[in-house]
Amino acid sequence: MSSPGPGLLSLVPFVSVDHMMRIVWDIGLERMLVDLAAYIEEDFRRWEVFDKTPRIPAHSAEGVIELMPTSDGATYGFKYVNGHPKNTAAGRQTVTAFGVLSHVDSGYPMLISEMTILTAMRTAATSAVAARALAPRGARTMAIIGNGAQCEFQALAFKALCGVEAVRLYDIDPKATRKAAANLEGSGLAVVSCASSEEAILGAEIVTTCTADKRNATILTDNMIGAGVHLNAIGGDSPGKTELHPDILLRSDIFVEYAPQTRIEGEIQQLKRDHPVTELWRVLTGQAPGRRDAQQITLFDGVGFAIEDFSALRYIRDHLEGAEHYINLDLLADPDDPRDLYGMLLRHRP
Amino acid sequence: MSSPGPGLLSLVPFVSVDHMMRIVWDIGLERMLVDLAAYIEEDFRRWEVFDKTPRIPAHSAEGVIELMPTSDGATYGFKYVNGHPKNTAAGRQTVTAFGVLSHVDSGYPMLISEMTILTAMRTAATSAVAARALAPRGARTMAIIGNGAQCEFQALAFKALCGVEAVRLYDIDPKATRKAAANLEGSGLAVVSCASSEEAILGAEIVTTCTADKRNATILTDNMIGAGVHLNAIGGDSPGKTELHPDILLRSDIFVEYAPQTRIEGEIQQLKRDHPVTELWRVLTGQAPGRRDAQQITLFDGVGFAIEDFSALRYIRDHLEGAEHYINLDLLADPDDPRDLYGMLLRHRP
């Protein structure tokens, strides 16, 4: 893996929001979702080489700020991410994020990047990676319940990666559904706006829940989910924040990213600590079965794991050179003699 | 506490290394050490309001990368810092760092700053805060063993905050001692370069050890430390990295920042888990005695704690306005409708 950017030790490439948008459109959004899925799948397949830890949260009444570190032994990455459901009332994002990639052998950062857009992309790509292994064969219709910031990314990832042709949208706020439907016009997806969750799931082989309420909500009740469906539940992602009625969980085969984190944050926080779940990497490496039959309900209880961010940052790092969609930040002190930090300061005295 | 910088939600003030050097000299280096000590002492006095956790390390054969988060309930901060002793051979710093301060109520970052220089400053300021409570009355001479990047900052902090008038320098590499002595010329300190640790500690009421070797070294042996000395041991700061012979520890009253972290990283990793230590904040708030008599050996087993970085970032944040020693980074996505992240992307399609 090459190291892009400046030769000077003090400089670290920084990808801003504006840069990230240029990168997305240079590559093409659906193409980038496919590429990100490949990077994520590659890293999930070498799961065992990574340092893994549940993310480190700082909870408050208003939300949570989290650090998500991981390392593959050569490269270290972490993401800073917040989750503040009430932010939208003040014109702020519920979730914002940035991330850093570093050299393990020197500890020096090699990339700082916005990750609000990138997290939306990697979350959708991860869902699609899971669905490729778990959704019923030939699924073409997906319901999306919760039409906020993540909705369109999910729709396009499932189109690009899973062959989904139609999405059925529902949100308790019809404005959110109108926004998503308008954005997806011309995407090639057939979009149906629905007036209820019950209507949205009609005929859907895949049901995605991506709501933002920070509470134990019941977006789907047990009687709504029939045999053979794949559930992609990604809105329940912190303690006390779930979307599915526990009876659905008991009827499903449950797949997670990293069980120690998901038991704290995911839908399965509603179940006993020893309820059997399968980590997705084991399916991708062939160590565990994915979908076994057409009747099975599969549930991807996605909460977002550090390795996905690592994969996404690695992808951006690999695509920096040439495009110049970054600036260099003077982030690291670089004295002539590394032990002479004070001397560097002295020589800059006016 | 006011929020500096831009009105736009997407922008976050960034203080580069160059900016930090301008801030240091605008304020004055010794003045800033005194100010930082006041911020650190203020935060140590309200210790109990902070979220505290041992830092989160990623260890490798070459070194360690750590995240150090904390929060006072209104403001959240974290530092990224590495420790790679072999870095100097490649012209890199052993320790580099940057930090972030955020609003707890929204999760939005309010400041990103270099912290290589700032960590050197806060480490020295913290040592001086401890010494003001623990060093023998009237101490005027300090030995500094280990004359690397931290050395001059220690000397100047003890001059500015503790009335130290003379420093006696020793390093296994005479070049390091020459560097430090040259840098401290004109500082107002009497500087004596010594040929051994034994020579350095002659007549010193305060002995600072700040070596960088990542191993269990014995910089000071038991017979070198007489009654009444204050030991400021800050180089032993990760598992397997210590500076003092355990017999010294057994004769000392030991003061630490945050015991759960210091037991992992500090000199006291050589002692039993239940060996009594006193957290410094308890001395500063009058809940525990500092130095009790002239014969006592006091040891500040400093490893660096997240609250000190929080204090330092808070200080920089409070001094941003007016001076303009920062740039604004386009770090956070700021769509017109916060739920319409994809729409923002769409509207930037070329």
XYZ file of N, CA and C in Angstrom, chain A residues 9-10 14-21 24-26 29 51 53 56 58-60 62-69 71 73 76 78 80 82 84 87-94 96-98 100 102-109 112-117 120-121 147-150 152-153 156 171 173 175-176 179 182-184 187 327 329-350, chain B residues 9-10 14-21 24-26 29 51 53 56 58-60 62-69 71 73 76 78 80 82 84 87-94 96-98 100 102-109 112-117 120-121 147-150 152-153 156 171 173 175-176 179 182-184 187 327 329-350:
612
model
N 7.501 15.433 6.257
C 6.973 14.621 7.346
C 5.873 15.324 8.116
N 5.858 16.648 8.034
C 4.926 17.400 8.869
C 3.532 17.475 8.274
N -5.594 16.121 3.807
C -6.919 16.311 4.413
C -7.962 16.369 3.306
N -8.966 15.512 3.412
C -10.071 15.488 2.452
C -11.285 16.157 3.107
N -11.648 17.326 2.590
C -12.787 18.073 3.132
C -14.092 17.506 2.584
N -15.204 18.050 3.056
C -16.515 17.662 2.534
C -16.578 17.959 1.036
N -16.103 19.144 0.660
C -16.130 19.499 -0.760
C -15.268 18.537 -1.582
N -14.088 18.209 -1.069
C -13.237 17.235 -1.760
C -13.931 15.885 -1.897
N -14.573 15.460 -0.812
C -15.215 14.145 -0.838
C -16.309 14.109 -1.909
N -17.052 15.207 -2.026
C -18.100 15.227 -3.052
C -17.476 15.139 -4.448
N -16.499 11.516 -4.979
C -17.670 10.685 -5.263
C -18.075 10.805 -6.727
N -18.144 12.036 -7.230
C -18.642 12.203 -8.600
C -17.574 11.895 -9.646
N -16.296 12.108 -9.301
C -15.220 11.670 -10.206
C -15.310 10.167 -10.460
N -21.068 7.648 -8.127
C -21.555 7.246 -6.805
C -21.792 5.741 -6.716
N -7.067 -5.655 15.121
C -7.380 -5.328 16.514
C -8.827 -4.876 16.562
N -12.229 -3.744 19.007
C -12.752 -3.338 20.304
C -14.100 -2.661 20.069
N -15.720 3.370 21.669
C -15.616 4.006 22.976
C -16.569 5.192 23.000
N -19.039 8.324 24.562
C -19.288 9.301 25.624
C -20.755 9.692 25.492
N -21.580 9.152 26.374
C -23.014 9.385 26.299
C -23.399 10.656 27.054
N -24.384 11.354 26.542
C -24.972 12.482 27.259
C -26.473 12.428 27.038
N -28.189 14.350 25.332
C -28.543 14.737 23.965
C -28.095 13.734 22.922
N -27.098 12.915 23.241
C -26.614 11.994 22.224
C -25.337 11.319 22.648
N -24.534 10.955 21.668
C -23.320 10.208 21.968
C -22.203 10.664 21.030
N -20.998 10.706 21.562
C -19.797 10.930 20.755
C -18.951 9.670 20.903
N -18.493 9.132 19.775
C -17.803 7.843 19.819
C -16.474 7.896 19.072
N -15.521 7.131 19.577
C -14.267 6.887 18.871
C -14.241 5.418 18.475
N -13.851 5.152 17.233
C -13.888 3.793 16.697
C -12.525 3.457 16.100
N -11.620 2.915 16.899
C -10.289 2.574 16.396
C -10.177 1.115 15.950
N -6.941 -1.601 13.796
C -5.630 -1.676 13.144
C -5.473 -3.053 12.530
N -2.379 -4.043 11.835
C -0.979 -4.331 12.124
C -0.028 -3.477 11.314
N -3.300 1.868 10.986
C -4.219 2.122 12.093
C -5.243 3.136 11.614
N -8.983 5.378 12.874
C -10.091 5.588 13.801
C -11.048 6.597 13.203
N -14.074 9.433 14.430
C -14.842 10.196 15.417
C -16.228 10.342 14.837
N -20.524 11.298 15.897
C -21.541 11.612 16.902
C -22.896 11.098 16.443
N -26.725 12.499 17.408
C -27.550 13.436 18.178
C -28.867 13.642 17.439
N -30.369 17.043 16.692
C -29.583 18.027 15.949
C -30.347 18.632 14.773
N -31.171 17.810 14.132
C -31.830 18.293 12.915
C -32.682 19.527 13.196
N -33.228 19.625 14.415
C -34.063 20.784 14.763
C -33.266 22.080 14.673
N -31.947 22.004 14.865
C -31.098 23.195 14.784
C -30.342 23.259 13.455
N -30.781 22.476 12.481
C -30.136 22.520 11.166
C -28.838 21.743 11.100
N -28.597 20.917 12.128
C -27.359 20.129 12.137
C -27.660 18.684 11.764
N -26.612 17.980 11.332
C -26.700 16.560 11.031
C -26.862 15.741 12.310
N -27.689 14.700 12.254
C -27.758 13.734 13.352
C -26.392 13.080 13.571
N -22.380 13.194 12.307
C -21.252 13.722 11.538
C -20.020 12.917 11.938
N -19.033 12.943 11.090
C -17.883 12.097 11.389
C -16.664 12.573 10.627
N -15.512 12.277 11.193
C -14.265 12.390 10.441
C -13.365 11.245 10.881
N -9.236 9.200 10.586
C -7.786 9.318 10.430
C -7.210 7.936 10.141
N -3.348 6.001 9.887
C -1.964 6.230 10.312
C -1.083 5.034 10.001
N 0.226 5.306 9.956
C 1.212 4.239 9.841
C 1.447 3.632 11.226
N 1.252 2.332 11.356
C 1.493 1.684 12.648
C 2.971 1.757 13.029
N 3.857 1.671 12.036
C 5.284 1.594 12.377
C 5.870 2.912 12.869
N 5.238 4.048 12.521
C 5.739 5.338 13.007
C 4.712 6.098 13.844
N 3.460 5.687 13.776
C 2.410 6.435 14.467
C 2.001 7.705 13.760
N 2.622 7.997 12.602
C 2.321 9.235 11.897
C 1.036 9.092 11.078
N 0.114 10.045 11.226
C -1.087 10.032 10.389
C -0.726 10.165 8.910
N -6.358 12.485 6.898
C -7.509 12.925 7.692
C -8.630 13.189 6.703
N -9.791 12.665 6.979
C -10.878 12.819 6.017
C -12.197 13.105 6.704
N -12.987 13.956 6.064
C -14.403 14.029 6.442
C -14.952 12.620 6.342
N -15.896 12.274 7.209
C -16.534 10.968 7.081
C -18.045 11.036 7.253
N -18.642 12.212 7.147
C -20.103 12.235 7.176
C -20.639 11.579 5.911
N -20.147 12.066 4.767
C -20.551 11.452 3.494
C -20.005 10.032 3.400
N -21.957 7.507 5.374
C -23.227 7.171 4.700
C -22.975 6.151 3.595
N -21.878 6.339 2.866
C -21.539 5.429 1.765
C -21.153 4.047 2.298
N -36.713 7.576 6.106
C -36.227 8.148 4.848
C -35.342 9.365 5.097
N -34.491 9.249 6.106
C -33.564 10.329 6.448
C -32.296 10.271 5.617
N -31.202 10.703 6.235
C -29.947 10.902 5.498
C -29.394 9.610 4.893
N -29.704 8.457 5.474
C -29.126 7.196 4.999
C -29.943 6.550 3.868
N -31.310 7.183 0.730
C -30.960 7.082 -0.687
C -29.696 6.254 -0.898
N -28.761 6.354 0.044
C -27.527 5.571 -0.083
C -27.830 4.073 -0.029
N -29.430 3.025 -3.407
C -28.486 2.934 -4.523
C -27.487 1.804 -4.331
N -41.877 6.953 5.890
C -41.327 7.677 7.043
C -42.500 8.290 7.788
N -42.578 11.067 8.843
C -42.669 12.427 8.306
C -42.760 12.353 6.775
N -42.619 14.501 4.570
C -41.621 15.354 3.908
C -40.337 14.574 3.629
N -39.954 13.706 4.571
C -38.732 12.913 4.380
C -38.905 11.966 3.193
N -38.711 13.956 -0.003
C -37.299 14.290 -0.269
C -36.572 13.117 -0.915
N -37.857 12.289 -4.459
C -37.379 13.271 -5.443
C -35.905 13.031 -5.766
N -35.115 12.758 -4.753
C -33.682 12.534 -4.980
C -33.424 11.291 -5.823
N -34.298 10.300 -5.705
C -34.073 9.038 -6.418
C -34.680 9.051 -7.827
N -32.819 7.745 -11.008
C -31.760 6.829 -10.559
C -31.867 5.472 -11.246
N -6.107 18.781 0.544
C -5.057 19.756 0.835
C -4.136 19.137 1.871
N -2.291 19.444 5.404
C -2.327 20.165 6.675
C -0.967 20.075 7.358
N -0.560 21.192 7.900
C 0.676 21.289 8.685
C 0.354 20.820 10.107
N 0.177 19.490 10.232
C -0.355 18.926 11.481
C 0.731 18.480 12.444
N 1.885 18.070 11.905
C 2.899 17.428 12.741
C 4.163 18.273 12.801
N 4.645 18.463 14.005
C 5.899 19.193 14.166
C 7.014 18.411 13.482
N 7.887 19.121 12.781
C 8.951 18.464 12.016
C 10.272 19.200 12.207
N 10.809 19.154 13.431
C 12.092 19.835 13.652
C 13.214 19.121 12.916
N 14.294 19.853 12.613
C 15.435 19.248 11.925
C 15.975 18.076 12.737
N 16.117 18.304 14.042
C 16.494 17.231 14.958
C 15.249 16.893 15.772
N 14.748 15.651 15.648
C 13.469 15.328 16.295
C 13.482 15.521 17.806
N 14.685 15.473 18.414
C 14.713 15.696 19.859
C 14.727 17.183 20.203
N 14.817 18.018 19.154
C 14.973 19.449 19.403
C 13.679 20.199 19.113
N 12.605 19.758 19.753
C 11.307 20.401 19.565
C 11.352 21.844 20.049
N 11.996 22.051 21.206
C 12.064 23.400 21.746
C 12.884 24.313 20.836
N 13.960 23.745 20.261
C 14.783 24.530 19.335
C 13.992 24.991 18.120
N 13.104 24.129 17.633
C 12.245 24.529 16.518
C 11.381 25.723 16.917
N 10.826 25.642 18.109
C 10.023 26.761 18.631
C 10.874 28.032 18.724
N 12.074 27.870 19.305
C 12.977 29.012 19.484
C 13.263 29.700 18.156
N 13.527 28.880 17.129
C 13.885 29.457 15.829
C 12.703 30.135 15.151
N 11.503 29.904 15.666
C 10.328 30.606 15.131
C 9.927 31.794 15.995
N 10.751 32.125 16.976
C 10.422 33.291 17.798
C 10.583 34.542 16.937
N 9.585 35.380 16.879
C 9.672 36.575 16.022
C 10.811 37.494 16.473
N -21.904 26.073 10.058
C -21.884 24.832 10.834
C -20.838 23.854 10.324
N -20.482 24.005 9.055
C -19.608 23.002 8.458
C -18.137 23.223 8.790
N -8.883 25.114 12.776
C -7.734 24.201 12.838
C -6.480 24.998 13.160
N -5.777 24.587 14.202
C -4.521 25.225 14.601
C -3.371 24.321 14.162
N -2.608 24.788 13.186
C -1.477 24.009 12.673
C -0.270 24.165 13.591
N 0.799 23.455 13.273
C 2.048 23.598 14.016
C 2.548 25.036 13.919
N 2.494 25.601 12.715
C 2.946 26.983 12.544
C 2.093 27.939 13.369
N 0.785 27.730 13.342
C -0.101 28.569 14.159
C 0.231 28.442 15.643
N 0.457 27.202 16.083
C 0.721 26.989 17.502
C 1.988 27.736 17.926
N 3.008 27.722 17.053
C 4.234 28.443 17.404
C 3.957 29.943 17.514
N 2.239 30.509 20.824
C 3.188 30.430 21.941
C 3.943 31.743 22.096
N 4.436 32.281 20.986
C 5.269 33.491 21.103
C 4.439 34.753 21.266
N 3.222 34.761 20.734
C 2.315 35.897 21.007
C 2.066 36.031 22.501
N 6.267 32.140 26.018
C 6.294 30.731 26.356
C 6.100 30.487 27.859
N -15.777 12.589 32.781
C -15.730 11.189 32.370
C -14.266 10.792 32.278
N -11.367 7.609 31.686
C -11.079 6.243 31.267
C -9.591 6.164 30.961
N -6.908 4.557 25.315
C -7.147 3.359 24.531
C -5.956 3.158 23.611
N -3.197 1.197 20.998
C -2.954 0.160 19.989
C -1.445 -0.067 19.975
N -1.038 -1.155 20.589
C 0.389 -1.443 20.705
C 0.896 -2.194 19.482
N 2.136 -1.925 19.090
C 2.799 -2.709 18.061
C 4.247 -2.888 18.488
N 6.758 -1.575 17.237
C 7.499 -0.321 17.117
C 7.067 0.747 18.109
N 5.852 0.650 18.616
C 5.395 1.707 19.508
C 3.923 1.582 19.815
N 3.313 2.720 20.090
C 1.910 2.708 20.495
C 1.197 3.917 19.898
N -0.053 3.716 19.509
C -0.932 4.817 19.120
C -2.081 4.818 20.112
N -2.380 5.986 20.664
C -3.370 6.045 21.730
C -4.421 7.114 21.455
N -5.634 6.834 21.909
C -6.706 7.825 21.939
C -7.011 8.129 23.398
N -7.147 9.412 23.705
C -7.345 9.839 25.088
C -8.563 10.760 25.178
N -9.743 10.169 25.369
C -10.953 10.993 25.444
C -11.330 11.374 26.879
N -14.553 14.127 28.999
C -15.650 15.084 28.837
C -15.999 15.639 30.204
N -18.987 17.064 30.512
C -20.437 17.126 30.431
C -20.924 18.211 29.477
N -16.408 17.985 25.143
C -15.743 16.690 24.978
C -14.405 16.942 24.299
N -10.620 14.896 22.858
C -9.758 13.719 22.816
C -8.448 14.095 22.133
N -5.175 12.304 19.956
C -4.494 11.192 19.282
C -3.020 11.403 19.543
N 0.999 9.324 19.500
C 1.797 8.117 19.314
C 3.048 8.182 20.186
N 6.780 6.336 19.643
C 7.610 5.438 18.836
C 9.074 5.827 19.029
N 11.530 6.333 16.180
C 11.220 7.314 15.143
C 12.369 8.284 14.873
N 13.090 8.641 15.928
C 14.123 9.672 15.762
C 15.178 9.252 14.750
N 15.423 7.955 14.644
C 16.419 7.465 13.679
C 16.021 7.820 12.248
N 14.731 7.968 11.987
C 14.245 8.319 10.648
C 13.871 9.797 10.557
N 14.313 10.593 11.539
C 14.027 12.023 11.496
C 12.626 12.377 11.955
N 11.947 11.407 12.572
C 10.592 11.676 13.041
C 10.579 11.879 14.550
N 9.518 12.536 15.027
C 9.307 12.719 16.456
C 8.945 11.398 17.133
N 9.462 11.196 18.347
C 9.015 10.060 19.155
C 7.520 10.166 19.440
N 4.080 12.430 18.538
C 3.334 13.486 17.855
C 1.886 13.366 18.293
N 1.163 14.434 18.131
C -0.203 14.408 18.643
C -1.048 15.484 17.986
N -2.333 15.215 17.945
C -3.298 16.268 17.642
C -4.543 16.011 18.482
N -8.868 17.248 19.506
C -10.159 17.776 19.069
C -10.990 18.120 20.304
N -15.035 19.260 21.284
C -16.375 19.215 20.687
C -17.433 19.675 21.682
N -18.577 20.076 21.111
C -19.753 20.386 21.919
C -20.463 19.083 22.279
N -20.641 18.824 23.574
C -21.339 17.604 23.985
C -22.790 17.628 23.516
N -23.413 18.816 23.497
C -24.855 18.850 23.206
C -25.171 18.607 21.734
N -24.205 18.819 20.834
C -24.460 18.560 19.409
C -23.500 17.527 18.819
N -22.407 17.254 19.515
C -21.396 16.361 18.968
C -20.525 17.014 17.921
N -20.772 18.299 17.638
C -19.991 18.972 16.593
C -18.628 19.425 17.131
N -17.557 19.101 16.410
C -16.243 19.598 16.809
C -16.185 21.127 16.773
N -9.832 21.734 16.096
C -8.829 20.693 15.847
C -7.482 21.372 15.975
N -6.592 20.776 16.715
C -5.304 21.434 16.932
C -4.159 20.440 16.892
N -3.031 20.917 16.341
C -1.791 20.175 16.554
C -1.620 20.038 18.047
N -1.032 18.948 18.506
C -0.736 18.844 19.936
C 0.660 18.280 20.205
N 1.544 18.297 19.227
C 2.914 17.894 19.545
C 3.546 18.946 20.452
N 3.480 20.191 20.012
C 4.007 21.274 20.849
C 3.145 21.434 22.097
N 3.863 18.884 24.757
C 5.115 19.181 25.459
C 4.877 20.257 26.514
N 4.083 21.260 26.163
C 3.792 22.358 27.100
C 2.939 21.868 28.271
N 17.538 14.367 28.081
C 17.527 15.736 27.561
C 16.956 15.788 26.149
N 15.883 15.031 25.959
C 15.221 15.007 24.657
C 14.209 16.128 24.506
N 13.156 15.844 23.742
C 12.209 16.890 23.347
C 11.496 17.531 24.535
N 11.349 16.840 25.657
C 10.594 17.378 26.789
C 11.446 18.225 27.742
N 13.641 20.929 27.824
C 13.619 22.381 28.012
C 12.277 22.865 28.541
N 11.199 22.196 28.113
C 9.875 22.596 28.592
C 9.762 22.388 30.097
N 11.787 25.165 31.881
C 11.150 26.482 31.878
C 9.871 26.489 32.711
N 22.286 13.218 29.926
C 21.665 12.293 28.966
C 22.744 11.302 28.559
N 23.294 10.416 25.760
C 23.847 10.983 24.533
C 24.273 12.432 24.805
N 25.208 14.712 22.977
C 24.652 15.662 22.001
C 23.309 16.215 22.476
N 22.519 15.358 23.112
C 21.218 15.808 23.611
C 21.412 16.860 24.701
N 22.504 20.097 23.112
C 21.324 20.734 22.498
C 20.503 21.482 23.542
N 22.317 24.526 25.061
C 22.357 25.653 24.118
C 20.992 26.333 24.043
N 19.936 25.528 23.992
C 18.585 26.105 23.907
C 18.225 26.919 25.149
N 18.778 26.536 26.307
C 18.407 27.209 27.554
C 19.306 28.412 27.852
N 17.979 31.910 29.036
C 16.651 31.693 29.619
C 16.564 32.240 31.034
N -6.934 28.284 10.721
C -7.729 28.331 9.499
C -9.004 27.526 9.755
N -11.485 24.606 8.599
C -11.571 23.412 7.757
C -13.031 23.098 7.444
N -13.244 22.748 6.210
C -14.568 22.319 5.735
C -14.717 20.832 6.090
N -14.928 20.593 7.395
C -14.871 19.224 7.917
C -16.234 18.553 7.978
N -17.300 19.352 8.158
C -18.610 18.762 8.447
C -19.584 19.064 7.318
N -20.264 18.050 6.879
C -21.292 18.258 5.858
C -22.384 19.160 6.427
N -22.848 20.101 5.627
C -23.829 21.072 6.097
C -24.918 21.267 5.051
N -25.724 20.221 4.832
C -26.799 20.367 3.846
C -27.864 21.334 4.353
N -28.600 21.935 3.427
C -29.663 22.867 3.819
C -30.667 22.160 4.722
N -31.055 20.941 4.328
C -31.903 20.098 5.163
C -31.012 18.984 5.697
N -30.845 18.907 7.010
C -29.884 17.944 7.545
C -30.198 16.500 7.185
N -31.474 16.207 6.870
C -31.786 14.832 6.480
C -31.494 14.597 5.005
N -31.119 15.680 4.310
C -30.956 15.553 2.859
C -29.479 15.546 2.469
N -28.744 14.630 3.073
C -27.319 14.513 2.778
C -27.103 14.137 1.315
N -27.918 13.195 0.843
C -27.758 12.771 -0.543
C -28.089 13.912 -1.510
N -29.106 14.711 -1.149
C -29.465 15.853 -1.993
C -28.318 16.848 -2.110
N -27.579 17.047 -1.012
C -26.413 17.932 -1.064
C -25.398 17.394 -2.064
N -25.162 16.082 -1.990
C -24.253 15.437 -2.942
C -24.755 15.643 -4.383
N -26.042 15.378 -4.574
C -26.641 15.506 -5.914
C -26.429 16.907 -6.481
N -26.636 17.910 -5.635
C -26.523 19.289 -6.111
C -25.078 19.679 -6.408
N -24.131 18.852 -5.969
C -22.725 19.107 -6.309
C -22.248 18.236 -7.463
N -23.174 17.531 -8.106
C -22.749 16.719 -9.243
C -22.376 17.664 -10.383
N -21.199 17.498 -10.953
C -20.755 18.406 -12.018
C -21.684 18.323 -13.229
